[in-house]
Coordinates of C-alpha atoms in Angstrom, one line a residue:
M4 CA 1.8 13.8 25.2
G5 CA -1.5 12.5 23.7
V6 CA -1.5 9.5 20.7
P7 CA -0.1 9.4 17.7
Q8 CA -2.2 10.0 14.8
V9 CA -1.6 8.5 11.8
R10 CA -2.6 11.3 9.6
R11 CA -1.5 11.3 6.0
L12 CA -1.0 7.6 5.1
A13 CA 1.6 6.6 2.1
V14 CA 0.7 2.9 0.7
V15 CA 2.2 1.2 -1.5
S16 CA 1.1 -1.3 -4.1
L17 CA 4.1 -0.9 -6.7
H18 CA 2.9 -4.5 -9.1
T19 CA -1.3 -3.9 -9.3
S20 CA -3.4 -1.0 -8.4
P21 CA -6.6 -1.0 -6.4
L22 CA -8.9 0.5 -9.2
A23 CA -7.3 -3.0 -11.6
Q24 CA -10.3 -5.6 -11.9
P25 CA -9.7 -8.4 -9.5
G26 CA -9.3 -12.2 -11.1
T27 CA -7.3 -11.4 -14.3
G28 CA -3.5 -10.2 -14.5
D29 CA -1.8 -9.8 -10.8
A30 CA -5.2 -8.2 -9.7
G31 CA -6.3 -10.4 -7.2
G32 CA -7.8 -10.2 -2.7
M33 CA -4.5 -7.8 -2.6
N34 CA -6.8 -5.4 -4.4
V35 CA -9.3 -6.0 -2.6
Y36 CA -7.5 -5.4 0.7
V37 CA -5.9 -2.2 -0.6
A38 CA -8.6 -0.2 -1.4
Q39 CA -11.1 -1.6 1.6
T40 CA -8.6 -0.3 3.8
A41 CA -8.2 2.7 2.0
R42 CA -11.8 3.8 1.4
R43 CA -12.5 2.9 5.4
L44 CA -9.3 4.2 6.4
A45 CA -10.4 7.6 4.6
Q46 CA -13.8 7.9 6.3
R47 CA -12.2 7.7 9.8
G48 CA -10.3 11.3 9.0
I49 CA -6.3 9.2 7.3
E50 CA -5.7 11.9 3.6
V51 CA -4.7 8.2 1.5
E52 CA -2.1 8.0 -0.9
I53 CA -1.9 4.9 -3.0
F54 CA 1.7 4.2 -4.7
T55 CA 1.3 1.6 -7.8
R56 CA 3.4 2.0 -11.0
A57 CA 1.6 3.3 -14.1
T58 CA 0.8 0.4 -17.5
S59 CA -1.0 2.8 -19.7
S60 CA 0.1 6.1 -20.9
G61 CA -3.9 6.9 -20.6
Q62 CA -3.7 7.0 -17.0
L63 CA -3.7 9.9 -15.4
P64 CA -0.7 11.0 -12.9
V65 CA -2.4 11.4 -9.9
E66 CA -6.4 10.2 -9.6
P67 CA -9.3 10.7 -7.4
A68 CA -9.6 6.7 -6.3
W69 CA -12.3 8.0 -3.3
P70 CA -12.9 10.2 -0.7
G71 CA -10.2 11.0 0.9
V72 CA -8.4 8.7 -1.2
T73 CA -5.4 9.3 -3.8
V74 CA -3.7 6.6 -6.6
R75 CA -0.2 8.4 -8.3
H76 CA 0.2 6.5 -10.6
V77 CA 4.3 6.3 -11.0
I78 CA 6.9 5.8 -14.1
A79 CA 8.8 2.6 -13.3
G80 CA 9.6 1.1 -17.1
P81 CA 7.7 0.2 -20.2
F82 CA 3.5 1.2 -19.7
E83 CA 2.8 -2.7 -20.6
G84 CA 5.0 -6.1 -21.4
L85 CA 6.0 -6.7 -17.8
D86 CA 5.7 -9.2 -15.9
K87 CA 6.5 -9.3 -12.1
E88 CA 9.2 -11.4 -12.1
D89 CA 9.9 -8.4 -14.3
L90 CA 9.6 -5.7 -11.8
P91 CA 13.0 -5.8 -9.4
G92 CA 14.2 -4.8 -12.0
Q93 CA 12.3 -1.0 -12.0
L94 CA 13.2 -0.3 -8.3
C95 CA 15.0 2.1 -8.4
S96 CA 12.7 4.0 -10.7
F97 CA 10.2 3.2 -9.0
T98 CA 12.0 4.7 -5.5
A99 CA 12.7 7.6 -7.6
G100 CA 9.4 9.3 -8.5
A101 CA 7.7 8.4 -4.9
L102 CA 11.0 10.5 -4.0
R103 CA 10.2 13.3 -6.5
A104 CA 6.0 13.2 -5.6
E105 CA 7.4 13.6 -1.4
A106 CA 10.0 16.2 -2.1
R107 CA 6.7 18.9 -3.8
Q108 CA 5.9 18.8 -0.5
E109 CA 6.0 20.4 2.7
P110 CA 8.8 17.8 5.0
G111 CA 7.4 15.3 7.8
F112 CA 3.7 15.6 5.1
Y113 CA 3.1 10.9 5.0
D114 CA 3.2 10.2 8.3
L115 CA 3.5 6.4 7.8
V116 CA 4.5 3.9 5.0
H117 CA 2.6 0.6 4.5
S118 CA 3.7 -1.5 1.7
H119 CA 1.2 -4.1 0.4
Y120 CA 4.5 -7.2 -1.5
W121 CA 7.0 -7.7 -1.2
L122 CA 8.4 -6.0 -3.6
S123 CA 6.6 -2.7 -2.4
G124 CA 8.5 -3.8 0.5
Q125 CA 11.3 -2.1 -1.0
V126 CA 10.6 0.6 -2.0
G127 CA 8.5 1.0 1.5
Y128 CA 11.7 0.3 4.2
L129 CA 14.1 3.5 1.1
L130 CA 11.1 5.7 2.0
R131 CA 11.0 4.7 5.8
D132 CA 14.7 6.0 5.6
R133 CA 14.5 9.1 3.4
W134 CA 11.0 10.5 5.1
G135 CA 12.6 9.4 9.2
V136 CA 8.7 7.3 8.9
P137 CA 7.2 4.5 10.0
L138 CA 7.1 0.9 7.8
V139 CA 4.5 -0.9 8.1
H140 CA 4.0 -4.1 5.7
S141 CA 1.5 -7.0 4.3
A142 CA 3.0 -10.0 2.8
H143 CA 0.3 -10.6 1.3
T144 CA 1.9 -14.4 -0.3
L145 CA 5.8 -15.5 1.2
A146 CA 7.7 -17.0 -1.5
K147 CA 8.7 -19.4 1.4
V148 CA 5.5 -21.3 1.9
K149 CA 4.6 -20.9 -1.9
N150 CA 7.6 -23.9 -2.4
I151 CA 6.5 -25.9 0.3
A152 CA 3.8 -26.8 -1.5
L153 CA 3.9 -26.1 -5.3
A154 CA 1.2 -26.7 -7.6
A155 CA 1.8 -29.1 -10.3
G156 CA 3.4 -27.0 -13.4
D157 CA 4.3 -24.2 -11.2
A158 CA 7.7 -22.7 -11.1
P159 CA 8.9 -22.6 -7.7
E160 CA 9.6 -18.5 -6.0
P161 CA 12.7 -17.5 -7.0
K162 CA 15.8 -17.1 -4.6
G163 CA 15.6 -13.0 -5.7
R164 CA 12.6 -12.7 -4.0
L165 CA 13.8 -15.0 -1.1
I166 CA 15.9 -12.5 -0.7
G167 CA 14.4 -9.4 -0.5
E168 CA 11.4 -11.0 1.5
E169 CA 13.9 -11.8 3.8
Q170 CA 15.5 -7.8 3.9
V171 CA 12.0 -6.5 4.0
V172 CA 10.7 -8.3 7.3
V173 CA 13.7 -6.8 9.0
E174 CA 13.6 -3.9 8.3
A175 CA 9.9 -3.7 8.7
D176 CA 8.9 -1.7 12.4
R177 CA 5.8 -3.8 11.6
L178 CA 4.5 -6.6 10.4
I179 CA -0.2 -7.6 9.3
A180 CA 0.3 -11.0 8.9
N181 CA -3.5 -12.6 8.3
T182 CA -3.8 -15.2 10.3
D183 CA -2.4 -16.6 13.2
V184 CA -0.2 -19.2 11.2
E185 CA 1.3 -16.2 8.3
A186 CA 2.8 -15.6 12.1
T187 CA 4.5 -18.2 13.0
Q188 CA 5.4 -19.0 10.1
L189 CA 6.8 -15.3 9.4
M190 CA 8.5 -15.6 13.2
E191 CA 9.6 -19.6 12.2
L192 CA 10.9 -19.3 7.7
Y193 CA 11.3 -16.0 8.1
G194 CA 13.4 -14.3 11.9
A195 CA 10.2 -12.0 12.5
A196 CA 11.0 -10.5 15.6
P197 CA 7.6 -11.1 17.4
E198 CA 6.5 -7.6 18.9
K199 CA 6.8 -6.2 15.7
V200 CA 4.0 -9.3 14.2
D201 CA 0.6 -7.9 14.8
V202 CA -2.5 -10.7 13.0
V203 CA -5.0 -8.7 11.2
A204 CA -7.5 -10.7 9.9
P205 CA -9.0 -9.2 6.2
G206 CA -12.5 -8.3 6.2
V207 CA -15.5 -8.6 3.1
D208 CA -18.0 -6.5 2.1
T209 CA -21.1 -7.0 3.4
D210 CA -22.7 -4.2 1.2
V211 CA -22.1 -6.3 -1.4
F212 CA -22.2 -10.0 -0.5
S213 CA -24.7 -10.6 1.4
P214 CA -27.5 -13.5 0.8
G215 CA -29.8 -13.6 -2.2
D216 CA -32.5 -15.0 -4.7
R217 CA -30.6 -17.9 -6.2
L218 CA -33.4 -18.8 -8.5
A219 CA -33.3 -14.6 -10.1
A220 CA -29.7 -15.2 -9.6
R221 CA -29.4 -18.2 -11.4
A222 CA -31.8 -16.8 -14.4
E223 CA -29.8 -13.4 -14.9
L224 CA -26.1 -15.9 -15.6
G225 CA -28.3 -18.1 -18.0
I226 CA -28.2 -21.2 -15.1
G227 CA -30.9 -23.3 -15.0
A228 CA -32.9 -24.2 -11.7
D229 CA -32.3 -27.7 -12.0
E230 CA -28.6 -27.2 -12.4
L231 CA -25.9 -28.8 -9.7
V232 CA -23.4 -25.0 -9.7
L233 CA -19.5 -26.0 -9.1
A234 CA -18.2 -22.2 -8.8
F235 CA -14.6 -20.8 -9.4
A236 CA -13.5 -17.0 -9.0
G237 CA -10.0 -16.3 -9.6
R238 CA -6.5 -15.4 -11.0
I239 CA -5.9 -18.6 -13.1
Q240 CA -3.0 -19.8 -12.7
P241 CA -1.6 -23.2 -10.8
L242 CA -2.0 -22.3 -7.4
K243 CA -5.3 -21.4 -8.0
A244 CA -5.5 -24.5 -8.4
P245 CA -9.1 -24.5 -11.5
D246 CA -7.6 -27.8 -13.0
V247 CA -8.6 -29.9 -9.9
L248 CA -12.2 -28.6 -9.1
V249 CA -12.1 -29.3 -13.5
R250 CA -11.4 -33.2 -12.8
A251 CA -12.8 -33.4 -9.9
A252 CA -16.1 -31.6 -12.2
A253 CA -15.4 -34.4 -14.4
V254 CA -16.1 -37.9 -11.5
L255 CA -18.4 -36.5 -10.9
A256 CA -20.2 -35.9 -13.9
H257 CA -18.8 -39.7 -14.3
R258 CA -20.4 -41.0 -11.6
H259 CA -24.1 -39.0 -11.9
P260 CA -24.4 -39.2 -15.4
D261 CA -28.3 -38.0 -14.9
R262 CA -28.2 -35.0 -13.4
R263 CA -26.9 -31.9 -15.0
W264 CA -23.8 -30.1 -13.7
R265 CA -22.5 -27.2 -14.8
V266 CA -19.1 -25.8 -14.1
V267 CA -18.7 -22.0 -13.4
I268 CA -14.8 -20.4 -13.1
V269 CA -14.5 -16.9 -13.2
G270 CA -11.8 -15.1 -14.0
G271 CA -8.2 -14.1 -16.5
V272 CA -5.4 -15.5 -17.6
S273 CA -2.6 -14.4 -14.8
G274 CA -0.1 -12.0 -15.1
T275 CA 0.6 -10.0 -18.1
G276 CA -1.5 -12.2 -21.2
R277 CA 1.8 -12.9 -22.4
Q278 CA 2.1 -16.7 -20.7
A279 CA 0.4 -19.3 -22.3
P280 CA -3.0 -19.5 -21.8
H281 CA -5.0 -21.3 -19.1
G282 CA -5.5 -24.7 -21.3
L283 CA -9.2 -25.1 -19.5
S284 CA -11.0 -25.4 -22.3
E285 CA -8.6 -27.6 -23.2
L286 CA -8.0 -30.0 -19.7
A287 CA -12.2 -30.0 -20.6
A288 CA -12.1 -31.3 -24.0
D289 CA -9.4 -34.3 -23.2
L290 CA -11.2 -35.2 -19.6
G291 CA -15.1 -35.5 -22.1
I292 CA -17.1 -32.3 -20.3
T293 CA -17.4 -29.2 -22.6
G294 CA -19.9 -29.3 -22.3
L295 CA -20.2 -28.4 -18.7
M296 CA -17.8 -25.3 -18.5
D297 CA -19.1 -22.0 -18.4
L298 CA -15.9 -19.7 -18.0
R299 CA -16.9 -16.5 -17.9
A300 CA -14.9 -13.4 -17.4
P301 CA -13.9 -11.1 -14.3
A302 CA -16.4 -9.7 -12.7
A303 CA -17.1 -6.7 -10.8
P304 CA -18.3 -7.3 -7.5
E305 CA -21.6 -6.9 -7.9
R306 CA -21.6 -9.4 -10.4
L307 CA -19.5 -11.7 -8.3
A308 CA -21.9 -12.2 -5.7
Q309 CA -24.6 -13.0 -8.0
V310 CA -22.6 -16.6 -9.5
F311 CA -21.9 -17.0 -5.9
R312 CA -25.6 -16.8 -5.5
A313 CA -26.3 -19.1 -7.8
A314 CA -23.4 -21.8 -6.7
D315 CA -24.8 -24.5 -5.0
V316 CA -20.4 -24.9 -4.3
V317 CA -18.3 -22.6 -4.1
A318 CA -14.6 -24.1 -4.7
V319 CA -11.4 -22.6 -3.4
P320 CA -9.2 -26.1 -4.0
S321 CA -5.7 -23.3 -3.1
Y322 CA -2.1 -24.9 -2.9
N323 CA -1.6 -21.2 -0.4
E324 CA -4.0 -18.5 0.6
S325 CA -2.9 -16.0 3.0
F326 CA -6.3 -15.7 4.2
G327 CA -9.0 -16.6 0.9
L328 CA -11.4 -13.8 0.1
V329 CA -13.4 -16.0 -2.6
A330 CA -13.7 -18.8 0.5
L331 CA -15.6 -15.4 2.8
E332 CA -16.9 -14.0 0.0
A333 CA -18.5 -16.7 -1.3
Q334 CA -19.9 -17.6 2.6
A335 CA -21.3 -14.3 2.6
C336 CA -23.2 -14.7 0.3
G337 CA -25.3 -17.5 1.4
A338 CA -23.2 -20.4 -0.3
P339 CA -20.8 -23.4 0.9
V340 CA -17.2 -24.1 0.5
V341 CA -15.0 -26.7 -0.4
A342 CA -11.8 -25.9 0.1
A343 CA -8.3 -26.6 1.6
A344 CA -6.9 -26.9 4.5
V345 CA -3.9 -24.2 3.4
G346 CA -3.0 -21.5 4.7
G347 CA -5.5 -19.0 6.0
L348 CA -8.2 -21.3 4.2
P349 CA -9.6 -23.2 7.8
V350 CA -10.1 -19.5 9.5
A351 CA -11.6 -18.5 6.5
V352 CA -14.5 -22.1 6.5
R353 CA -15.8 -23.7 9.3
D354 CA -15.0 -27.2 8.8
R355 CA -18.6 -28.9 8.1
M356 CA -20.3 -25.9 9.9
T357 CA -20.4 -23.5 6.7
G358 CA -18.1 -25.5 4.6
L359 CA -15.3 -28.2 4.4
L360 CA -12.5 -28.5 3.9
V361 CA -9.9 -30.9 1.4
R362 CA -7.0 -32.1 3.0
G363 CA -4.0 -32.3 -0.4
H364 CA -5.6 -32.2 -4.0
D365 CA -6.4 -35.8 -4.7
I366 CA -9.3 -35.5 -7.4
D367 CA -11.2 -38.5 -5.4
D368 CA -10.9 -36.7 -2.6
W369 CA -12.5 -33.1 -4.1
A370 CA -15.4 -34.8 -5.7
D371 CA -16.2 -36.8 -2.9
A372 CA -16.1 -33.3 -0.7
L373 CA -17.6 -31.5 -3.7
E374 CA -20.7 -34.6 -4.2
S375 CA -21.5 -34.4 -0.4
V376 CA -22.9 -30.5 -1.1
A377 CA -24.0 -30.4 -3.6
L378 CA -25.5 -34.3 -3.4
D379 CA -26.9 -33.5 -0.3
P380 CA -29.8 -31.0 -0.1
V381 CA -29.7 -30.6 3.9
L382 CA -26.5 -30.4 4.5
R383 CA -26.3 -28.3 1.4
E384 CA -28.6 -25.8 3.4
R385 CA -27.5 -26.6 6.9
L386 CA -23.9 -25.2 5.7
S387 CA -25.4 -22.0 3.4
A388 CA -27.6 -20.9 6.2
A389 CA -24.3 -20.3 8.9
A390 CA -22.0 -18.8 6.5
P391 CA -23.0 -15.8 6.1
A392 CA -22.9 -15.0 10.2
H393 CA -19.5 -16.6 9.7
A394 CA -18.1 -14.8 7.0
A395 CA -19.8 -11.5 8.8
R396 CA -17.5 -11.6 12.1
F397 CA -14.7 -10.7 9.4
S398 CA -15.9 -6.7 7.8
W399 CA -13.2 -4.1 6.7
E400 CA -14.5 -2.1 10.3
V401 CA -12.6 -4.3 12.0
T402 CA -9.4 -4.6 9.8
V403 CA -9.1 -1.2 10.2
D404 CA -9.1 -0.7 13.9
G405 CA -6.8 -3.2 13.8
L406 CA -4.1 -1.3 11.1
L407 CA -4.7 1.6 13.2
E408 CA -3.7 0.1 15.7
S409 CA -1.0 -1.2 14.5
Y410 CA -0.2 2.3 12.8
R411 CA -0.6 3.6 16.5
S412 CA 2.4 1.3 17.5
A413 CA 4.6 2.1 15.1
L414 CA 4.2 5.9 15.6
A415 CA 4.7 4.9 18.9
G416 CA 7.1 2.0 18.6
T417 CA 5.7 0.1 21.0
P418 CA 5.9 -3.8 20.6
A419 CA 2.9 -5.9 19.2
V420 CA 0.9 -8.8 20.3
V421 CA 0.5 -11.7 18.6
G422 CA -2.6 -14.1 17.8
R423 CA -5.1 -11.1 19.3

């Protein structure tokens, strides 16, 4: 009897679509992950259907996304105006929509379900039971980990999510962790069985994120050749801590008033937009550095790569990151990264080899780290030279290899290997 194979895969990404622009709303690294892996799985001969919640009446119910990849927009609740916190109330409706889609097909249409984030996992294990196929689950973020290291002003994750994640950990046939650290968190904080946790690191698209002409990138972006550029990319939310960069930049501007500093922040407000504005402009005004701020809307990957090429340093000051794709993408472009030593960032960034890791979020510590890279051309060039080769170790093809191995194990019912 041959090794079991996945022919047709159902991917559940309930709260955010892989077609959405990363860096705004609820779209971020998970969107990139789902899109990149789906495309490459399809290139390996697997038909991929992605179930996501419809957020506009203008969306097609079934939309071809890439060759071999279809996105199904499932109506569950109103199209607009629902925050992520409101979505648990729509799980039943979403599940019904997914079941109806499958009911139109021949029995055994899907071979496996891969759910992303806990809301999708809640749907995923119901689909698993109904369709009689394995469930593989990727958490992407974990509520208990987030609550351990909350940013100032951030609300703790609710009890309902904690319970929901615990349920998914029990129900899933396989759990995908981005790093050994996340695998340990799943086991120690959620009681995950070690034999069903697979470690599969995310990747980076080096066709888009690659070294390029720094001065040309600056000219395209309207940045002066002599400016010291500190960059940030991501959703504007307390968890991502862009305020830490702004406050550290104010310290540097005070220390070195003779230098031309620029803080480039690429991203949008997290959530549906009904929350209060991010307040970074007001913070900069209070700190007296309004003239240094360069706030930009979320950008397409090609444009974001130019921001990274133009930067002297890319800051990733998050309070928690399961991996940190922005750090990897920046390094692939040859940008040194200064990142918080949390979650998967110590894996994504090689401390003092491709960037610097900062323990904690003390503003003076962050100013010191940013200063040491931005004002030391020898260190900056050394980090920059090593960064692309490090990032290239994390390819999406290797990620898909790991996912396929996990899928085969799920189909065969064999135990996982943690930390391979």
